[in-house]
Short mmCIF file of C-alpha atoms and ligand atoms in Angstrom, two decimals:
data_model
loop_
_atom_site.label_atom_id
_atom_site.label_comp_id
_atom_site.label_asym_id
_atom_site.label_seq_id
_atom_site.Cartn_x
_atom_site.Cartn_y
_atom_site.Cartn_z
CA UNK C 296 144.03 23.47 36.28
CA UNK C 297 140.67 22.02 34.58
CA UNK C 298 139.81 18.62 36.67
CA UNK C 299 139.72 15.54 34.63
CA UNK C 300 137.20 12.39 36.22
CA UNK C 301 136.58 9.16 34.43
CA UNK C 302 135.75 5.34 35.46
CA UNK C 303 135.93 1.71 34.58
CA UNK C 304 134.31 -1.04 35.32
CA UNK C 305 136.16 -3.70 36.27
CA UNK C 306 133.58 -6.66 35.01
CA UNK C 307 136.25 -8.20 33.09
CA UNK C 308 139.35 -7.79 30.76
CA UNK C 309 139.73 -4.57 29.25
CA UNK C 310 139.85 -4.42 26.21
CA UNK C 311 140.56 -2.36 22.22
CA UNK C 312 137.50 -0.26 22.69
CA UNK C 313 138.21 0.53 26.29
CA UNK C 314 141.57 1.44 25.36
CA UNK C 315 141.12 3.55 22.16
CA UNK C 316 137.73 5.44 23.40
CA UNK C 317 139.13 5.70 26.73
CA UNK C 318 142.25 5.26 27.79
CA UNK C 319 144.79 6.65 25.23
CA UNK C 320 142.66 10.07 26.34
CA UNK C 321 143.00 9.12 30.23
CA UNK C 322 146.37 9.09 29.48
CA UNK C 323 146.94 12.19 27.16
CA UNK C 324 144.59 13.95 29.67
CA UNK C 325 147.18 13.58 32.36
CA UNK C 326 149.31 16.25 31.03
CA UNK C 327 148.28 19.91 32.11
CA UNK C 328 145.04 18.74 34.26
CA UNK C 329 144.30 17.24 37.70
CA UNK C 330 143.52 13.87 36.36
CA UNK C 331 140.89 11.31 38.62
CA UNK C 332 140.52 8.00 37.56
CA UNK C 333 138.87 5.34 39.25
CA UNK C 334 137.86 1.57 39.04
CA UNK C 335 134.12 1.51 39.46
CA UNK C 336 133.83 -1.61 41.70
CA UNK C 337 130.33 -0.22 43.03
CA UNK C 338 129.25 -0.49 39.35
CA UNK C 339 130.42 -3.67 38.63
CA UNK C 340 127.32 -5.08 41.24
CA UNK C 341 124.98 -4.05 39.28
CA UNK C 342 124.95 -6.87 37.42
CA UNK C 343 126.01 -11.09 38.53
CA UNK C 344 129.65 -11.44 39.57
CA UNK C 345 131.40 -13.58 41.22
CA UNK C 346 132.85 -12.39 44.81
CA UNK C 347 136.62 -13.20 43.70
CA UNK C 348 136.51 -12.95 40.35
CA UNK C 349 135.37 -8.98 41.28
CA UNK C 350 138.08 -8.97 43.66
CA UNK C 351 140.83 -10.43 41.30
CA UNK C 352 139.06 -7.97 38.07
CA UNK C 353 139.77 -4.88 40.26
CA UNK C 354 143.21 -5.61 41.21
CA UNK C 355 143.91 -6.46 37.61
CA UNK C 356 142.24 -2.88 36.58
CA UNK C 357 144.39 -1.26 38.60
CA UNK C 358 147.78 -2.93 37.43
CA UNK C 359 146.52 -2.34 33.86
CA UNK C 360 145.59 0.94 34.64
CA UNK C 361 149.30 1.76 34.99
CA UNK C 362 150.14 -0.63 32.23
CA UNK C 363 148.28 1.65 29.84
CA UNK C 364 150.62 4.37 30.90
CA UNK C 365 148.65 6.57 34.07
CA UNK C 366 151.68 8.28 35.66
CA UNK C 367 150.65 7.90 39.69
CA UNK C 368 152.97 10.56 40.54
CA UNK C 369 150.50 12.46 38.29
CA UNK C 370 146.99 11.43 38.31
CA UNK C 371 145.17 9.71 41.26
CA UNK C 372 144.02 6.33 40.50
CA UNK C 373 141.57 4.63 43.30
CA UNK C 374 138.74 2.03 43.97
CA UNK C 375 135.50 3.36 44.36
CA UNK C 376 133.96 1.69 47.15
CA UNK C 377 137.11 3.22 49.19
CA UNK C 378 135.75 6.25 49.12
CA UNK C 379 132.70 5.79 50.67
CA UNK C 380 131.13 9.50 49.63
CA UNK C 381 130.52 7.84 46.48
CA UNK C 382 127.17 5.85 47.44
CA UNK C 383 126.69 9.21 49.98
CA UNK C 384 126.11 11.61 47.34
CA UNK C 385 124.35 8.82 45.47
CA UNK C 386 121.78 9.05 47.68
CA UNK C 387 121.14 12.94 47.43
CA UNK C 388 120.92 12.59 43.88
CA UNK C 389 118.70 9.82 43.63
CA UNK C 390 116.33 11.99 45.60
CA UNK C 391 116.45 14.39 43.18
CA UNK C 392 116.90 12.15 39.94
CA UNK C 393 113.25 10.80 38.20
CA UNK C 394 111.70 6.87 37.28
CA UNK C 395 111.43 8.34 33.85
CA UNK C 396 114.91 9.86 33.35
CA UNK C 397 116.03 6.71 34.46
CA UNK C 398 113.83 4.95 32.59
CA UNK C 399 114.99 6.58 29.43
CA UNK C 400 118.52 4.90 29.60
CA UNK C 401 119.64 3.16 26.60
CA UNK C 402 121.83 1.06 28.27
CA UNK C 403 119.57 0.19 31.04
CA UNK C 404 117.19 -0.76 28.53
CA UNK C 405 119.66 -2.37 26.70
CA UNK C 406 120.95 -4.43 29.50
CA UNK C 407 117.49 -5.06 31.53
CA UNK C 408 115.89 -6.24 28.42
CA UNK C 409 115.08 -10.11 28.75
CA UNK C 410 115.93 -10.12 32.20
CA UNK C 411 113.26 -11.62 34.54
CA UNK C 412 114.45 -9.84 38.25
CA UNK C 413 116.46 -6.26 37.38
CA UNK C 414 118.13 -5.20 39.82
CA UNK C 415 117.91 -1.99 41.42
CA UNK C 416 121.22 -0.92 41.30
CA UNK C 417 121.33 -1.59 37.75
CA UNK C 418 118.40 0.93 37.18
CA UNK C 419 119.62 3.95 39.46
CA UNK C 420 123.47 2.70 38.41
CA UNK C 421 124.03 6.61 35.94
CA UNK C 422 123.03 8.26 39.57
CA UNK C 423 126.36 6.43 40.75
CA UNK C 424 127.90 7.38 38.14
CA UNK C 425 126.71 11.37 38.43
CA UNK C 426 128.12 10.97 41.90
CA UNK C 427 131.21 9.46 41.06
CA UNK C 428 132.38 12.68 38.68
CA UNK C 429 130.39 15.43 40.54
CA UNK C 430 132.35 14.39 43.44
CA UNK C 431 135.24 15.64 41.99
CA UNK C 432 133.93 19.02 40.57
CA UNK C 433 135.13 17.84 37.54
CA UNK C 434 135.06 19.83 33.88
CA UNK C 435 136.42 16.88 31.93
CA UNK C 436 135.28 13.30 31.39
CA UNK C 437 136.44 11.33 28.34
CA UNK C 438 134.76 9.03 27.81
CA UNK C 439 133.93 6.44 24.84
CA UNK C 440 130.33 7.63 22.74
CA UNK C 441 128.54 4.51 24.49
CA UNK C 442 128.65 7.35 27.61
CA UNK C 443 127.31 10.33 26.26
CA UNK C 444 124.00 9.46 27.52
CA UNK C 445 125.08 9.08 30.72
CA UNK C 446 126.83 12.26 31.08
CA UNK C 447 123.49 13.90 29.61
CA UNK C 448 122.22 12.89 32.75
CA UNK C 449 124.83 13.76 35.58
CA UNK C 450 124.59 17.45 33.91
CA UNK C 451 120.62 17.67 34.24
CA UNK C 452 121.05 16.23 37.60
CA UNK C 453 123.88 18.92 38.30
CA UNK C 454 122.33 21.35 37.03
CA UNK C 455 118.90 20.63 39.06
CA UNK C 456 120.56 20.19 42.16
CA UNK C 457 122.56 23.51 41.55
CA UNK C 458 119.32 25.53 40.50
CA UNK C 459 116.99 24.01 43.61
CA UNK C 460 119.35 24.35 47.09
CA UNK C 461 122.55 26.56 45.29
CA UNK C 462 125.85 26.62 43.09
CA UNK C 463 127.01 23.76 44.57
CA UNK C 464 128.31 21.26 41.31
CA UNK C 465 130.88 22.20 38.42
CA UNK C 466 128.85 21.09 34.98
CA UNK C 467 131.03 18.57 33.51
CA UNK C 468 131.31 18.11 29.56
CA UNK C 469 132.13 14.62 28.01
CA UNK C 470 135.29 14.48 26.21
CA UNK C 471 135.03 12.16 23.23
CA UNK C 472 136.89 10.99 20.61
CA UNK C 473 136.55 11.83 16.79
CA UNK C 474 137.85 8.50 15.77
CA UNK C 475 137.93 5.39 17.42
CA UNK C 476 134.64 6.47 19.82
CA UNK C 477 133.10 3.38 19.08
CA UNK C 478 135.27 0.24 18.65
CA UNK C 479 132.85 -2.43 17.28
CA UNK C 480 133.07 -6.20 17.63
CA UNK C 481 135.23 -8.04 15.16
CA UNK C 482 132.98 -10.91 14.64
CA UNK C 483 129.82 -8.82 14.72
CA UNK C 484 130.90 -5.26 13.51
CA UNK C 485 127.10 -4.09 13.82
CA UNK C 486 127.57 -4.36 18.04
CA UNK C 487 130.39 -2.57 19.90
CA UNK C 488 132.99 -4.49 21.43
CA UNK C 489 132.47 -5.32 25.39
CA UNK C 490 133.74 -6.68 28.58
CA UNK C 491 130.58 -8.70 29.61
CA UNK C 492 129.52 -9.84 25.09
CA UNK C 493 130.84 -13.80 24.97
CA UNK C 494 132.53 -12.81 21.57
CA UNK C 495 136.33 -14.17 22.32
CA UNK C 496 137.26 -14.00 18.58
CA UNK C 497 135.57 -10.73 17.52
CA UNK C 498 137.53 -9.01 21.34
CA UNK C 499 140.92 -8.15 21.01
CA UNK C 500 141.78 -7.96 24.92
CA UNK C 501 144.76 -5.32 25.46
CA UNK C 502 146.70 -8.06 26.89
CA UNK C 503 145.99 -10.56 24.22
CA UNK C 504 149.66 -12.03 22.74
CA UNK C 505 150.61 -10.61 19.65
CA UNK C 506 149.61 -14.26 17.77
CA UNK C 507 145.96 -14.09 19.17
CA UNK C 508 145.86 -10.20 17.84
CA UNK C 509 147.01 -11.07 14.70
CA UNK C 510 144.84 -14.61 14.37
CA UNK C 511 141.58 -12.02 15.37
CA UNK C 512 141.56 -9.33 12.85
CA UNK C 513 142.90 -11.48 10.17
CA UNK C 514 139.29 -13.58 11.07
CA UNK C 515 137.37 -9.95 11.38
CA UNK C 516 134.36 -10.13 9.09
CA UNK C 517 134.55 -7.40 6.16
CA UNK C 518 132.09 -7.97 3.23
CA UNK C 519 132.09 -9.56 -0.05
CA UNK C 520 132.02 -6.61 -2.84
CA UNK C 521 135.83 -5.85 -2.50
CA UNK C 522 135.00 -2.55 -2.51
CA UNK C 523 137.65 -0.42 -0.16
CA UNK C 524 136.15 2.89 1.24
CA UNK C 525 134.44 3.99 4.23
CA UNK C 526 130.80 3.06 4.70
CA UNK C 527 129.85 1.96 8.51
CA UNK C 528 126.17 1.98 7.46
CA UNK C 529 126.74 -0.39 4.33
CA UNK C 530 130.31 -1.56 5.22
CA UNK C 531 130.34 -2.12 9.49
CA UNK C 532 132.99 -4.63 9.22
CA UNK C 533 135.54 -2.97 7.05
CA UNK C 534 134.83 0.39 8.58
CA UNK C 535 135.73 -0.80 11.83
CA UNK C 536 139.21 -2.32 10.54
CA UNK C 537 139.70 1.54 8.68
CA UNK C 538 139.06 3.68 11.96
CA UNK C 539 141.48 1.10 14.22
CA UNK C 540 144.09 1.52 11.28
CA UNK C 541 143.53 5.52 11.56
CA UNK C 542 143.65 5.45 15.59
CA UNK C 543 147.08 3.00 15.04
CA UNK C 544 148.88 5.02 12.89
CA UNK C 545 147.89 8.65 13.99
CA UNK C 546 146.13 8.74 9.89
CA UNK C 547 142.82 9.55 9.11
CA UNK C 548 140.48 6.84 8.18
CA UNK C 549 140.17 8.56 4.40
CA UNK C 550 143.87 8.45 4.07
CA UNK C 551 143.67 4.78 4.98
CA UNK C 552 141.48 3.84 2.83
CA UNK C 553 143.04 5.49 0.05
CA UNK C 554 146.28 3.35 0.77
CA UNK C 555 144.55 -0.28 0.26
CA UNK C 556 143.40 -1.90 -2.70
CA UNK C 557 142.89 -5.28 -0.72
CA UNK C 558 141.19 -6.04 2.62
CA UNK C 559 143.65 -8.71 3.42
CA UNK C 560 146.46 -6.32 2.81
CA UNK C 561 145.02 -3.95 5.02
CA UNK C 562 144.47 -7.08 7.86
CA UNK C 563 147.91 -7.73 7.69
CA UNK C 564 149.10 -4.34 8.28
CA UNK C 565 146.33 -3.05 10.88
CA UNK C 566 147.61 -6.81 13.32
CA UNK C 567 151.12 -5.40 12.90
CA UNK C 568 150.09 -1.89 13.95
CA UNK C 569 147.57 -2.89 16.71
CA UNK C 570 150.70 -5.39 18.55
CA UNK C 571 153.02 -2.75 18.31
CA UNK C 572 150.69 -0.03 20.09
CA UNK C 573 149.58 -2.88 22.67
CA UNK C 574 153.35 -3.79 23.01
CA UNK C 575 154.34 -1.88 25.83
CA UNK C 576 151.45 -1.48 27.70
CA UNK C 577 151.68 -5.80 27.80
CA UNK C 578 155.07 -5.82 29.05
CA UNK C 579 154.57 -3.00 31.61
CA UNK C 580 151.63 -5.14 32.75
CA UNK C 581 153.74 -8.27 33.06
CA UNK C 582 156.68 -6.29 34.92
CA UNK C 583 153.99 -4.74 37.26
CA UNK C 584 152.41 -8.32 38.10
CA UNK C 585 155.68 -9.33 39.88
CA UNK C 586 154.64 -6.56 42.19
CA UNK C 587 151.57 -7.00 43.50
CA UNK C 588 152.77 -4.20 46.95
CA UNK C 589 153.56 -1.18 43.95
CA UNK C 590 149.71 -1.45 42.43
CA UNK C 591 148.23 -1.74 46.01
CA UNK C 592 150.12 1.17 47.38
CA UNK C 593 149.10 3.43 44.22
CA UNK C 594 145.30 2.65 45.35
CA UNK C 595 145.82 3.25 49.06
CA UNK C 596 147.63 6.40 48.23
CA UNK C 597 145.09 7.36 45.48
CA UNK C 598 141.90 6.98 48.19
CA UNK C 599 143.30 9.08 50.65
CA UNK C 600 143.73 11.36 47.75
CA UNK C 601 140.38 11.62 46.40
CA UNK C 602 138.70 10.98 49.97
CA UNK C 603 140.24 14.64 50.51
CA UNK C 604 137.93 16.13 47.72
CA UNK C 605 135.22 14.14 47.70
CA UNK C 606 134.56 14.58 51.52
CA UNK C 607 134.46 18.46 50.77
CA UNK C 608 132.12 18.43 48.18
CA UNK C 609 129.46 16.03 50.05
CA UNK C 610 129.65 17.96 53.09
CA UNK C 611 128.73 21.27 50.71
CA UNK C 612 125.97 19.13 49.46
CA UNK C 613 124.37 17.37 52.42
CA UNK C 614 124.17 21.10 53.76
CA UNK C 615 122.76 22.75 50.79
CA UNK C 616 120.23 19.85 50.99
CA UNK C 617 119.41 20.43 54.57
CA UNK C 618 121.00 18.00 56.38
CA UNK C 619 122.07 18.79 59.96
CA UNK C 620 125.71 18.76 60.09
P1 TYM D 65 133.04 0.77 30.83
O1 TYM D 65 133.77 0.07 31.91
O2 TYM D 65 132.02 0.00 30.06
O3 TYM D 65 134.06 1.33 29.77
C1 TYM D 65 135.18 2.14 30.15
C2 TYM D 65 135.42 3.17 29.06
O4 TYM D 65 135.64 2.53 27.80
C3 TYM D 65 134.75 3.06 26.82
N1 TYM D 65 134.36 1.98 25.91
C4 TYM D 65 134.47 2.04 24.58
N2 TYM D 65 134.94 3.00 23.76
C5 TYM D 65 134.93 2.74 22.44
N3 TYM D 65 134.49 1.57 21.90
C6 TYM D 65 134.00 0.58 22.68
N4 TYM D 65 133.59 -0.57 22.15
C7 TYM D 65 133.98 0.80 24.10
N5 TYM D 65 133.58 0.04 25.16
C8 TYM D 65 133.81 0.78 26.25
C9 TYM D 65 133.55 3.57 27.60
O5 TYM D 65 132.85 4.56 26.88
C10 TYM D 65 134.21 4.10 28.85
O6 TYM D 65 134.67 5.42 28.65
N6 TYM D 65 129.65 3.56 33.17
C11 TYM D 65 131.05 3.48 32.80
C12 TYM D 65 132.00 3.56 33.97
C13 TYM D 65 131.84 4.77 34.84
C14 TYM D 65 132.24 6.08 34.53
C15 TYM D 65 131.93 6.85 35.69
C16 TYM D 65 132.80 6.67 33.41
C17 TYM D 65 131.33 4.80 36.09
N7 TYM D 65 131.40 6.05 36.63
C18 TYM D 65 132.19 8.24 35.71
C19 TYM D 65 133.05 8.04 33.44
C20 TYM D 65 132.76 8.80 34.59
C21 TYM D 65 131.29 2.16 32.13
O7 TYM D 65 130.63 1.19 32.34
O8 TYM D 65 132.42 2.12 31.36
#
């Protein structure tokens, strides 16, 4: 059975993107695989956060991990920095990992850009997240397109490690999405829509009521020629509103846009849609929040799980590297 790996981190409320680029696959990907998924607490230093509010985020991610749908009986869901092979193999790699592959990093430079003291961790934090999937030998890792980079990396790294002391890492391949890949912000359609952007109106939060869904995309900024048809260079805004509408209804965005003479008919529609795919995952969430025991017994469970694997493949590693064991 092909092994599945993916993350999230847990710097805030998830939300559409993180649901349509990831976890709709997460969840699909559970069928016929060995399916990993983790809450990336380790990852979620790399930038300021508040000691509880990182406690409280990754409890939350884990309750609305299940929420989304991620069968426990199926896949094994865990914490991170519970498995402590994670910053282990981190380590190795770094040793083998370059300043200018890191350096390289969009989102590093994204994120470090205007920022007086970077941190370390947020430089070297795609080495974590190398380690975190080549942990699990994994084949598989969907992922939104904001990763692809990223992945880039953990297979060069892989591949390195693999070529200099022996076989010793599968070569994972990203798994993204056709449609839906990259969810932008409502309010700014020319930036993608994120935990950690202060952009409350242009974020539709998967637990957001079906009102506040509604009240957001009927706001979403389109454009002013009328014009319906799908153009993300010219048209972000309306693009955007004609790829959710395809992901929503299982159509493709074409179809969509073939359907719609107005934009506001297509905002009324695309609210209904979105609040009735979001509908079940909110009430599972608010079912699973009267028990708090259920979601921490899933982790515990899920640790010991992944502990098991990932304790076998650093052990091949520290000895192919030359450590004494
Ligand atoms: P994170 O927490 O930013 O996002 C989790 C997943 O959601 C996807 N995503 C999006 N997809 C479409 N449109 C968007 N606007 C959007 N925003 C986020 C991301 O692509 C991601 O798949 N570095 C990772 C976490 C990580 C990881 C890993 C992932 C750590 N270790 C190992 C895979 C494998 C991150 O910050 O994702």
């Amino acid at each position: 059975m092909q092994r599945v790996f993916s993350g999230v981190k847990p710097s805030g409320d998830f939300h559409l993107g993180n649901y349509i680029g990831a976890f709709r696959q997460w969840v699909a990907d559970q069928e016929g695989h060995d399916a990993f998924y983790c809450v990336v607490d380790l990852h979620a230093l790399t930038e300021e956060i508040d000691p509880a509010y990182l406690r409280q985020k990754s409890f939350d991610a884990a309750l609305n991990l299940l929420a989304v749908g991620l069968d426990p009986e199926v896949s094994t869901i865990f914490v991170q920095s519970h498995v402590p092979e994670h910053t282990r193999l981190t380590w190795l790699l770094e040793c083998t990992a370059t300043m200018g592959e890191l350096r390289r990093m969009t989102q590093f430079k994204a994120k470090a850009h205007g920022q007086e003291a970077v941190r370390v961790g947020l430089f070297t934090y795609p080495v974590l997240m190398a380690a975190d999937i080549l942990l699990y030998q994994a084949q598989r890792v969907p992922v939104g397109d904001d990763q692809r980079q990223h992945l880039e990396l953990t297979r060069e790294l892989a591949q390195r490690f693999n070529n200099r002391y022996g076989e010793t890492f599968v070569v994972p391949e990203a798994a993204v999405p056709e449609v839906g890949a990259r969810v932008m912000d409502l309010q700014h359609p020319e930036r993608k829509m994120s935990k950690t952007i202060d952009s409350p109106l242009g974020t539709i939060n998967v637990l957001d009521e079906p009102s506040e869904i509604t009240r957001k995309v009927k706001k979403a900024v389109t454009d002013t020629d009328g014009e319906m048809r799908y153009a993300p260079d010219e048209k972000p805004g309306l693009a955007n509103l004609l790829s959710l509408m395809a992901v929503a209804t299982g159509r493709k965005v074409d179809e969509v846009a073939a359907g719609y003479s107005r934009y506001g008919d297509l905002k009324r529609d695309l609210a209904e849609a979105l609040v009735e795919m979001l509908r079940p995952v909110r009430e599972r969430a608010a079912a699973l929040a009267s028990e708090p025991g259920e979601v921490e017994a899933v982790l515990r469970a899920g640790a010991a799980r992944a502990h098991d694997i990932a304790s076998v493949t650093y052990a091949r590693a520290a000895e192919a590297i030359g450590l004494l064991s």
